[in-house]
CSV table of C-alpha atoms in Angstrom, one decimal:
chain,number,residue,atom,x,y,z
A,67,UNK,CA,145.8,-37.6,26.8
A,68,UNK,CA,142.2,-38.1,26.3
A,69,UNK,CA,142.5,-36.7,22.9
A,70,UNK,CA,145.3,-39.4,22.1
A,71,UNK,CA,142.9,-42.1,23.4
A,72,UNK,CA,140.3,-41.1,21.1
A,73,UNK,CA,142.7,-41.3,18.1
A,74,UNK,CA,143.8,-44.6,18.9
A,75,UNK,CA,140.4,-46.0,19.5
A,76,UNK,CA,139.2,-44.7,16.3
A,77,UNK,CA,142.1,-46.2,14.6
A,78,UNK,CA,141.5,-49.4,16.2
A,79,UNK,CA,137.8,-49.4,15.2
A,80,UNK,CA,138.8,-48.6,11.4
A,81,UNK,CA,141.4,-51.3,11.4
A,82,UNK,CA,139.0,-53.9,12.8
A,83,UNK,CA,136.7,-53.1,9.9
A,84,UNK,CA,139.5,-53.5,7.4
A,85,UNK,CA,140.4,-56.7,8.9
A,86,UNK,CA,136.7,-58.0,8.6
A,87,UNK,CA,136.7,-57.0,5.0
A,88,UNK,CA,140.2,-58.7,4.2
A,89,UNK,CA,139.1,-61.8,6.0
A,90,UNK,CA,136.1,-62.0,4.1
A,91,UNK,CA,138.1,-61.5,0.7
A,92,UNK,CA,140.3,-64.2,1.8
A,93,UNK,CA,137.6,-66.7,2.5
A,94,UNK,CA,135.8,-65.9,-0.7
A,95,UNK,CA,138.9,-66.4,-2.7
A,96,UNK,CA,139.8,-69.6,-0.7
A,97,UNK,CA,136.3,-70.9,-1.6
A,98,UNK,CA,136.7,-70.4,-5.4
A,99,UNK,CA,140.3,-71.3,-5.9
A,100,UNK,CA,139.6,-75.1,-5.6
A,101,UNK,CA,137.1,-74.8,-8.3
A,102,UNK,CA,139.3,-72.6,-10.6
A,103,UNK,CA,142.2,-75.3,-10.1
A,104,UNK,CA,139.9,-78.3,-11.1
A,105,UNK,CA,138.9,-76.3,-14.3
A,106,UNK,CA,142.5,-75.8,-15.2
A,107,UNK,CA,143.2,-79.5,-14.6
A,108,UNK,CA,140.2,-80.6,-16.5
A,109,UNK,CA,141.2,-78.2,-19.3
A,110,UNK,CA,144.7,-79.1,-19.7
A,111,UNK,CA,144.3,-82.6,-21.2
A,112,UNK,CA,142.2,-81.4,-24.0
A,113,UNK,CA,144.4,-78.4,-24.6
A,114,UNK,CA,147.5,-80.7,-24.8
A,115,UNK,CA,145.7,-83.1,-27.1
A,116,UNK,CA,144.7,-80.4,-29.6
A,117,UNK,CA,148.2,-79.0,-29.6
A,118,UNK,CA,149.4,-82.6,-30.5
A,119,UNK,CA,147.2,-83.0,-33.3
A,120,UNK,CA,147.8,-79.6,-34.7
A,121,UNK,CA,151.4,-80.2,-34.3
A,122,UNK,CA,150.9,-83.7,-36.3
A,123,UNK,CA,149.1,-82.1,-39.1
A,124,UNK,CA,151.6,-79.2,-39.4
A,125,UNK,CA,154.5,-81.6,-39.4
A,126,UNK,CA,153.1,-84.5,-41.7
A,127,UNK,CA,151.6,-82.2,-44.3
A,128,UNK,CA,153.2,-79.8,-46.7
A,129,UNK,CA,150.2,-77.3,-46.9
A,130,UNK,CA,151.0,-73.8,-46.8
A,131,UNK,CA,148.2,-72.6,-44.5
A,132,UNK,CA,147.7,-68.9,-43.7
A,133,UNK,CA,147.9,-69.6,-39.9
A,134,UNK,CA,151.3,-71.4,-40.4
A,135,UNK,CA,153.4,-68.9,-42.4
A,136,UNK,CA,154.8,-65.6,-41.6
A,137,UNK,CA,153.0,-62.5,-43.1
A,138,UNK,CA,155.2,-60.1,-44.8
A,139,UNK,CA,152.6,-57.6,-46.1
A,140,UNK,CA,152.0,-55.9,-42.5
A,141,UNK,CA,154.1,-54.6,-39.4
A,142,UNK,CA,150.9,-54.8,-37.3
A,143,UNK,CA,151.0,-57.1,-34.4
A,144,UNK,CA,148.1,-58.1,-31.9
A,145,UNK,CA,148.7,-58.4,-28.4
A,146,UNK,CA,146.1,-59.8,-25.9
A,147,UNK,CA,146.7,-59.0,-22.3
A,148,UNK,CA,144.8,-61.0,-19.6
A,149,UNK,CA,144.4,-59.0,-16.4
A,150,UNK,CA,141.8,-58.9,-13.5
A,151,UNK,CA,138.6,-57.1,-13.1
A,152,UNK,CA,139.2,-56.3,-9.2
A,153,UNK,CA,142.0,-55.5,-7.1
A,154,UNK,CA,143.0,-56.7,-3.7
A,155,UNK,CA,145.3,-59.3,-5.3
A,156,UNK,CA,148.7,-57.9,-4.7
A,157,UNK,CA,150.9,-57.4,-7.6
A,158,UNK,CA,149.0,-59.8,-9.8
A,159,UNK,CA,147.6,-57.2,-12.5
A,160,UNK,CA,150.8,-55.0,-12.3
A,161,UNK,CA,153.2,-57.9,-12.9
A,162,UNK,CA,151.2,-58.8,-16.1
A,163,UNK,CA,150.9,-55.6,-17.3
A,164,UNK,CA,154.6,-54.8,-16.7
A,165,UNK,CA,155.3,-58.1,-18.8
A,166,UNK,CA,153.0,-56.6,-21.4
A,167,UNK,CA,154.8,-53.3,-21.6
A,168,UNK,CA,158.4,-55.0,-21.8
A,169,UNK,CA,156.7,-57.2,-25.0
A,170,UNK,CA,155.3,-54.0,-26.5
A,171,UNK,CA,158.8,-52.3,-26.2
A,172,UNK,CA,160.4,-55.1,-27.8
A,173,UNK,CA,157.8,-55.4,-30.7
A,174,UNK,CA,158.3,-51.5,-31.2
A,175,UNK,CA,162.0,-51.6,-31.2
A,176,UNK,CA,161.8,-54.1,-34.1
A,177,UNK,CA,159.7,-51.8,-36.1
A,178,UNK,CA,156.2,-53.2,-35.5
A,179,UNK,CA,152.9,-51.6,-34.7
A,180,UNK,CA,151.0,-53.0,-31.9
A,181,UNK,CA,147.4,-53.4,-31.4
A,182,UNK,CA,146.2,-53.9,-27.7
A,183,UNK,CA,143.4,-56.3,-26.7
A,184,UNK,CA,142.7,-56.2,-23.2
A,185,UNK,CA,140.8,-58.5,-20.8
A,186,UNK,CA,140.0,-57.2,-17.3
A,187,UNK,CA,139.0,-53.7,-15.8
A,188,UNK,CA,142.4,-53.1,-14.1
A,189,UNK,CA,144.4,-53.2,-17.4
A,190,UNK,CA,141.5,-51.3,-19.1
A,191,UNK,CA,141.8,-48.6,-16.5
A,192,UNK,CA,145.6,-48.7,-16.8
A,193,UNK,CA,145.5,-47.9,-20.6
A,194,UNK,CA,142.6,-45.6,-20.6
A,195,UNK,CA,144.3,-43.3,-18.0
A,196,UNK,CA,147.3,-43.2,-20.3
A,197,UNK,CA,145.0,-42.7,-23.3
A,198,UNK,CA,146.1,-45.6,-25.1
A,199,UNK,CA,143.9,-46.8,-27.7
A,200,UNK,CA,142.6,-50.3,-27.3
A,201,UNK,CA,141.6,-52.4,-30.3
A,202,UNK,CA,139.4,-54.6,-28.1
A,203,UNK,CA,138.4,-54.8,-24.4
A,204,UNK,CA,136.5,-57.2,-22.3
A,205,UNK,CA,135.8,-57.3,-18.7
A,206,UNK,CA,133.3,-58.8,-15.9
A,207,UNK,CA,134.6,-62.5,-15.9
A,208,UNK,CA,138.2,-62.6,-14.9
A,209,UNK,CA,137.8,-64.9,-12.1
A,210,UNK,CA,135.4,-67.2,-13.8
A,211,UNK,CA,135.8,-67.2,-17.7
A,212,UNK,CA,133.5,-69.0,-19.8
A,213,UNK,CA,133.9,-70.8,-23.3
A,214,UNK,CA,131.5,-68.1,-24.8
A,215,UNK,CA,133.9,-65.3,-23.7
A,216,UNK,CA,136.9,-67.3,-24.8
A,217,UNK,CA,135.2,-67.7,-28.4
A,218,UNK,CA,134.5,-64.0,-28.6
A,219,UNK,CA,137.9,-63.1,-28.0
A,220,UNK,CA,139.5,-65.7,-30.2
A,221,UNK,CA,136.9,-64.6,-33.0
A,222,UNK,CA,138.3,-61.0,-32.8
A,223,UNK,CA,141.9,-62.0,-33.0
A,224,UNK,CA,141.2,-64.5,-35.7
A,225,UNK,CA,139.5,-61.7,-37.7
A,226,UNK,CA,142.3,-59.4,-37.3
A,227,UNK,CA,144.9,-62.1,-38.3
A,228,UNK,CA,142.6,-62.8,-41.4
A,229,UNK,CA,142.0,-59.2,-42.4
A,230,UNK,CA,144.1,-57.6,-45.4
A,231,UNK,CA,146.9,-55.3,-44.5
A,232,UNK,CA,145.0,-52.2,-45.5
A,233,UNK,CA,142.1,-53.2,-43.3
A,234,UNK,CA,144.0,-53.4,-40.1
A,235,UNK,CA,145.3,-56.9,-40.5
A,236,UNK,CA,147.9,-58.3,-38.1
A,237,UNK,CA,150.8,-60.7,-38.9
A,238,UNK,CA,151.3,-61.9,-35.2
A,239,UNK,CA,149.1,-62.6,-32.3
A,240,UNK,CA,150.8,-62.5,-28.9
A,241,UNK,CA,149.0,-63.5,-25.6
A,242,UNK,CA,150.3,-62.3,-22.0
A,243,UNK,CA,148.8,-64.1,-19.2
A,244,UNK,CA,149.6,-65.6,-15.6
A,245,UNK,CA,150.5,-69.1,-15.5
A,246,UNK,CA,149.2,-71.0,-12.6
A,247,UNK,CA,152.1,-73.1,-11.1
A,248,UNK,CA,150.7,-73.6,-7.6
A,249,UNK,CA,149.3,-71.8,-4.8
A,250,UNK,CA,152.5,-69.9,-4.0
A,251,UNK,CA,153.9,-69.5,-7.4
A,252,UNK,CA,152.2,-67.6,-10.5
A,253,UNK,CA,154.3,-66.3,-13.2
A,254,UNK,CA,153.5,-64.0,-16.0
A,255,UNK,CA,154.0,-65.7,-19.4
A,256,UNK,CA,154.1,-64.5,-23.1
A,257,UNK,CA,153.5,-67.0,-25.9
A,258,UNK,CA,152.9,-66.2,-29.6
A,259,UNK,CA,149.7,-67.7,-30.7
A,260,UNK,CA,149.9,-66.9,-34.6
A,261,UNK,CA,151.4,-67.7,-36.8
A,262,UNK,CA,151.2,-71.2,-35.2
A,263,UNK,CA,154.0,-71.8,-32.7
A,264,UNK,CA,153.6,-75.0,-30.6
A,265,UNK,CA,154.0,-73.7,-26.9
A,266,UNK,CA,153.8,-77.0,-25.0
A,267,UNK,CA,155.6,-79.4,-27.3
A,268,UNK,CA,154.2,-82.1,-29.4
A,269,UNK,CA,154.0,-84.5,-26.3
A,270,UNK,CA,153.3,-84.5,-22.7
A,271,UNK,CA,156.1,-84.1,-20.4
A,272,UNK,CA,158.0,-87.2,-19.9
A,273,UNK,CA,156.5,-88.7,-23.2
A,274,UNK,CA,159.2,-89.0,-25.8
A,275,UNK,CA,157.4,-91.4,-28.3
A,276,UNK,CA,157.7,-90.6,-32.1
A,277,UNK,CA,154.7,-89.4,-33.7
A,278,UNK,CA,152.8,-91.8,-35.7
A,279,UNK,CA,152.3,-91.2,-39.5
A,280,UNK,CA,149.0,-89.8,-40.5
A,281,UNK,CA,146.6,-89.9,-43.5
A,282,UNK,CA,144.2,-87.1,-43.8
A,283,UNK,CA,140.4,-87.3,-44.8
A,284,UNK,CA,139.1,-85.3,-46.6
A,285,UNK,CA,142.4,-83.3,-47.1
A,286,UNK,CA,145.1,-81.6,-45.0
A,287,UNK,CA,143.7,-78.3,-46.0
A,288,UNK,CA,140.1,-79.0,-44.8
A,289,UNK,CA,141.6,-80.6,-41.4
A,290,UNK,CA,143.9,-77.5,-40.8
A,291,UNK,CA,140.8,-75.1,-41.6
A,292,UNK,CA,138.6,-76.8,-39.1
A,293,UNK,CA,141.5,-77.5,-36.6
A,294,UNK,CA,143.5,-74.3,-36.2
A,295,UNK,CA,140.6,-71.9,-35.2
A,296,UNK,CA,139.6,-74.5,-32.6
A,297,UNK,CA,143.2,-74.7,-31.5
A,298,UNK,CA,143.3,-70.8,-31.1
A,299,UNK,CA,139.8,-70.8,-29.0
A,300,UNK,CA,141.0,-73.6,-26.8
A,301,UNK,CA,144.4,-72.1,-26.2
A,302,UNK,CA,142.8,-68.8,-25.2
A,303,UNK,CA,140.3,-70.4,-22.9
A,304,UNK,CA,143.1,-72.3,-21.2
A,305,UNK,CA,145.0,-69.1,-20.9
A,306,UNK,CA,142.0,-67.4,-19.3
A,307,UNK,CA,141.6,-70.4,-16.8
A,308,UNK,CA,145.2,-70.2,-15.9
A,309,UNK,CA,144.8,-66.4,-15.2
A,310,UNK,CA,141.6,-66.9,-13.1
A,311,UNK,CA,143.2,-69.5,-10.9
A,312,UNK,CA,146.3,-67.2,-10.7
A,313,UNK,CA,144.2,-64.2,-9.7
A,314,UNK,CA,142.4,-66.1,-6.9
A,315,UNK,CA,145.6,-67.5,-5.5
A,316,UNK,CA,147.2,-64.1,-5.7
A,317,UNK,CA,144.0,-62.6,-3.7
A,318,UNK,CA,144.0,-65.2,-1.2
A,319,UNK,CA,147.6,-64.9,-0.4
A,320,UNK,CA,147.4,-61.0,-0.4
A,321,UNK,CA,144.4,-61.0,1.7
A,322,UNK,CA,145.9,-63.2,4.3
A,323,UNK,CA,148.9,-61.0,4.5
A,324,UNK,CA,146.7,-57.9,5.0
A,325,UNK,CA,144.8,-59.8,7.7
A,326,UNK,CA,147.9,-60.3,9.5
A,327,UNK,CA,149.1,-56.8,9.1
A,328,UNK,CA,145.7,-55.5,10.3
A,329,UNK,CA,146.0,-57.7,13.4
A,330,UNK,CA,149.5,-56.2,14.1
A,331,UNK,CA,148.1,-52.5,13.8
A,332,UNK,CA,145.4,-53.4,16.2
A,333,UNK,CA,147.9,-54.8,18.8
A,334,UNK,CA,150.2,-51.7,18.2
A,335,UNK,CA,147.2,-49.3,18.6
A,336,UNK,CA,145.9,-51.0,21.7
A,337,UNK,CA,149.2,-50.8,23.4
A,338,UNK,CA,149.5,-47.1,22.6
A,339,UNK,CA,146.2,-46.6,23.7
A,340,UNK,CA,146.8,-48.4,27.0
A,341,UNK,CA,149.9,-46.1,27.5
A,342,UNK,CA,147.9,-42.9,26.9
A,343,UNK,CA,145.3,-44.2,29.4
A,344,UNK,CA,148.1,-44.8,31.8
A,345,UNK,CA,149.6,-41.6,31.3
A,346,UNK,CA,146.2,-39.9,31.9
A,347,UNK,CA,145.7,-41.7,35.1
A,348,UNK,CA,149.3,-40.9,36.3
A,349,UNK,CA,148.4,-37.2,35.5
A,350,UNK,CA,145.0,-37.1,37.3
A,351,UNK,CA,146.8,-38.7,40.4
A,352,UNK,CA,149.5,-36.2,40.3
A,353,UNK,CA,147.0,-33.3,40.0
A,354,UNK,CA,145.0,-34.7,43.0
A,355,UNK,CA,148.2,-35.1,45.1
A,356,UNK,CA,149.5,-31.7,44.3
A,357,UNK,CA,146.0,-30.1,45.2
A,358,UNK,CA,146.0,-32.0,48.4
A,359,UNK,CA,149.4,-30.8,49.3
A,360,UNK,CA,148.4,-27.2,48.5
A,361,UNK,CA,145.3,-27.4,50.8
A,362,UNK,CA,147.3,-28.8,53.6
A,363,UNK,CA,150.0,-26.1,53.4
A,364,UNK,CA,147.4,-23.3,53.1
């Protein structure tokens, strides 16, 4: 009985330590999620505006820009996966990796070769363990991305898209990230970034106005040359911000659940320890009574 008490007390102590860690992680995520949501809200209008601008240029000009047409000289495709650097976020990284695997299977089934670009240590470790070659990898900023990191990732993808086929050029660029819907819902999403595919529509939700006619200065070609790379960088930065907010929300929810589970375990182990203690007391009383009876009969 005494041995059981020691086991239960040790389990209670270790679970209490885990509970403190879970609670701290929950509070850290809760303190950061507000800022992450604000950054998503601030980036959304600009991302939507540049999407409208690119859509207008592509619609009202007859320019055949490399970013707007399908490439038929290569079967190579780039896929950018945005995951997290740290764990303790429930199924956040697993969900986006699973979505990426489904995308890769669809692309390979259509006869295309996939070049993986990965952001986040969890995804890097996943593919490194499986000895999967990565065309590019970034880490260390998943919960607080910066425009500089987004520019670096965008430049790598743009370089791959511009490169000739014999130098590893890609014909498509896909991005897999987690869209932040609200604090409860975050869903993995796949978009095709290049060749240009307007992923939010040319207008904001509820806005059904017809786009005006445009005149381009100095020329549609130069406007597209300046606008399309900026569009790609903006979209990737917006995706990184969405993923960061989703990661923090998932971590806060997972740590809250883990804290509740730890409290349940502490209550269970406390009850079992009390039962063991009561059994030990009962056994000691029984032994004392039995000894007294033996002495009396002697």
